[in-house]
C-alpha angles and dihedrals in degrees: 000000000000120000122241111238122198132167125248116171131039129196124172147171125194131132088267093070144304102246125066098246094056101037082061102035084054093051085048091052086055089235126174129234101178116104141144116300106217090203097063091047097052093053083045097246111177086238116053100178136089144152104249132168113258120206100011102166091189078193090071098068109019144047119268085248095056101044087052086055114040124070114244092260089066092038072064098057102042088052086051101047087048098059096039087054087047098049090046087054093230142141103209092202095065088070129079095271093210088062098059124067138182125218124174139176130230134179107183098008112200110343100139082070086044088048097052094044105050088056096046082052086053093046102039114014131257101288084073093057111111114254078210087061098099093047091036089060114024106110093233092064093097092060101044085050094053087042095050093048097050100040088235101166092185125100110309102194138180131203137194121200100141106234105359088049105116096038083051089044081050090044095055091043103056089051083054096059101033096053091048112260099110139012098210139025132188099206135150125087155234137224134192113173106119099132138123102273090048094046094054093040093064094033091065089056088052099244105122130069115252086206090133093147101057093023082172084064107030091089096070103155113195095006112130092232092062116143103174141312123282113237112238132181134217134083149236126225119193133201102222116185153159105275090232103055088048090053089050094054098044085240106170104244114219103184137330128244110232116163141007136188126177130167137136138263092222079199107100141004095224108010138071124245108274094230089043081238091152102048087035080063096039094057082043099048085047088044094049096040088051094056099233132121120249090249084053082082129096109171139013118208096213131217082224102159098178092243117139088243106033096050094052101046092047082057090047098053093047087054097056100041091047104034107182095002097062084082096056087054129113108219127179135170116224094198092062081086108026108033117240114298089205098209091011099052096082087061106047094030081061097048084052081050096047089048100061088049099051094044094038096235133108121220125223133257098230127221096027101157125143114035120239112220086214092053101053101151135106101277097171094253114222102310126068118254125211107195122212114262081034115251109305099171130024132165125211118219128207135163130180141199108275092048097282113162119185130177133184127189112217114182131174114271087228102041 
């Protein structure tokens, strides 16, 4: 028999906030996190906005010695980990530490470190370069240092899936545990590469909005003004683990995972298919392996970049899944307050999507203004929602470069 996941601790760091009750009042407030980022201006990047953590103290959270040696994207993490283990009221070493994993996604890894050193190689020749640099940069890096502070002696894996990289790092980790490897996995991301080369660097392939002038406005998913998403930094870390031993323990019990598809489009390095064939599957694929019925849904946390194609052919591909039901749907992009995270949005989009499970209540897409005749559904308009009978059953989308498409299936515990 399959065993039953559910999640049982959240921690999270965005610009909204770095515990888990302000991060989704503030969804619900329809708050925005994007602003001007002081350090693009000043290289003279085209786009000079950005969605950045204010107030991070890594101090707070980690040792001297391992602040001096992580990048800030696994700072991040390790934030992150801290207050989802905390939250989930568990010491991990208590546990068999060959049953319990980690697995994160990550999308840049840390390039802020890459960045800093190469020009300190240019600047100064190769005997200034970090010997920390290596360990400082490989994507992997997160999960070996959660592993290492909690003594976890399972699998600490890493994946890499672009966009989609965390959901898929949630996604792995919730087969793990339901088929019987492990009892408990730490999973989710984190992502901090909003500089200049980066910026520039997505700006030249025409992804990103040029709304210097009004940043609060600039992330419109689904309008049909969009120009391109806003990059944002931060991470989530979840608690996944068996139903039973969370019961056992009196661990509050936020959602259950429930199903999971992931494939590629093999059509283009960069864009989606143009039928949504792909992420149409992919729903398909979450909805099917967790045994419900497509009118069993409720919402769909969209990937919902804000981008002209992806937008559309989200929408396309939830048309045609859902037919007719794709009208009684509530739809709402994450990253219309918060930018989008690349390897970390997965994580912290699902906690948004957890969250309104477990409190019953839908957050806005912001900025939704002009309607697009090609994006027609209900995408929760800028103000929150809270449906009657509460939300029982929501996917989260998330589709990365390469032609990656990843679903969860989230429902209610007590749904």
């Amino acid at each position: 028999m399959k065993r039953r996941v559910v999640v049982t601790g959240i921690g999270v760091i965005t610009f909204l906030g770095k515990d888990k009750n302000i991060f989704f009042d503030s969804l619900l407030q329809g708050k925005s996190g994007v602003g001007e980022v002081l350090h693009l201006k000043e290289a003279g990047c085209p786009v000079t906005i950005g969605s950045l953590v204010k107030d991070f103290v890594p101090l707070d959270y980690l040792e001297v010695k391992e602040v001096r040696i992580c990048d800030r994207v696994t700072q991040f993490t390790l934030a992150c980990t801290e207050l989802a283990l905390q939250d989930a009221q568990l010491n991990i070493k208590n546990l068999d530490p060959y049953r319990v994993g980690v697995y994160l996604g990550a999308g840049m890894g840390g390039i802020l470190s890459f960045e800093e050193q190469y020009a300190r190689y240019l600047k100064d020749g190769s005997s200034r370069v970090s010997p920390f640099t290596v360990p400082l940069m490989i994507p992997n890096i997160s999960s070996a240092w959660v592993s290492l502070k909690y003594g976890i002696k399972g699998p600490a894996l890493t994946i890499s899936t672009a966009c989609a990289a965390s959901l898929n790092a949630i996604g792995e980790a919730f087969k793990l545990i339901r088929e019987g490897s492990l009892d408990l996995v730490l999973t989710g991301g984190a992502e901090s590469c909003v500089t200049p080369f980066v910026v520039s660097a997505f700006n030249n392939m025409k992804a990103l909005s040029t709304r210097n002038t009004e940043p609060m406005r600039a992330s419109r998913p689904f309008d049909k003004d969009r120009d391109g998403f806003i990059m944002g930094e931060g991470g989530g870390i979840l608690v996944l683990e068996e139903l039973n031993q969370a019961l056992n323990r009196g661990a509050t019990i936020y959602a259950e995972v429930v199903g999971y598809g992931t494939n590629s489009d093999a059509f283009h390095i960069t864009a989606p298919h143009p039928e949504g064939e792909g992420a149409t599957m992919a729903m398909q694929d979450a909805i099917k392996d967790a045994g419900l019925n497509l009118k069993d849904v409720d919402y769909i946390n969209a990937h919902g970049t804000s981008t002209p194609l992806n937008d559309r052919i989200e929408t396309l591909a939830i048309k045609k899944l859902f037919g007719e039901h794709a009208y009684k749907l509530k739809i709402s992009s994450t990253k219309s307050m918060i930018g989008h995270l690349l390897g970390g949005a997965g994580a912290v989009e699902s906690i948004a999507t957890i969250l309104s499970l477990y409190k019953g209540v839908l957050h806005p897409t912001i900025n939704y203004e002009v309607p697009d005749p090609e994006c027609d559904l209900d995408y929760i308009p800028n103000v929150a929602v809270k449906p009657v009978g509460g939300v029982k059953v929501a996917l989260k989308n998330a589709f990365g470069f390469g032609g990656h498409n990843t679903v969860l299936v989230y429902k209610n515990f007590h749904s």
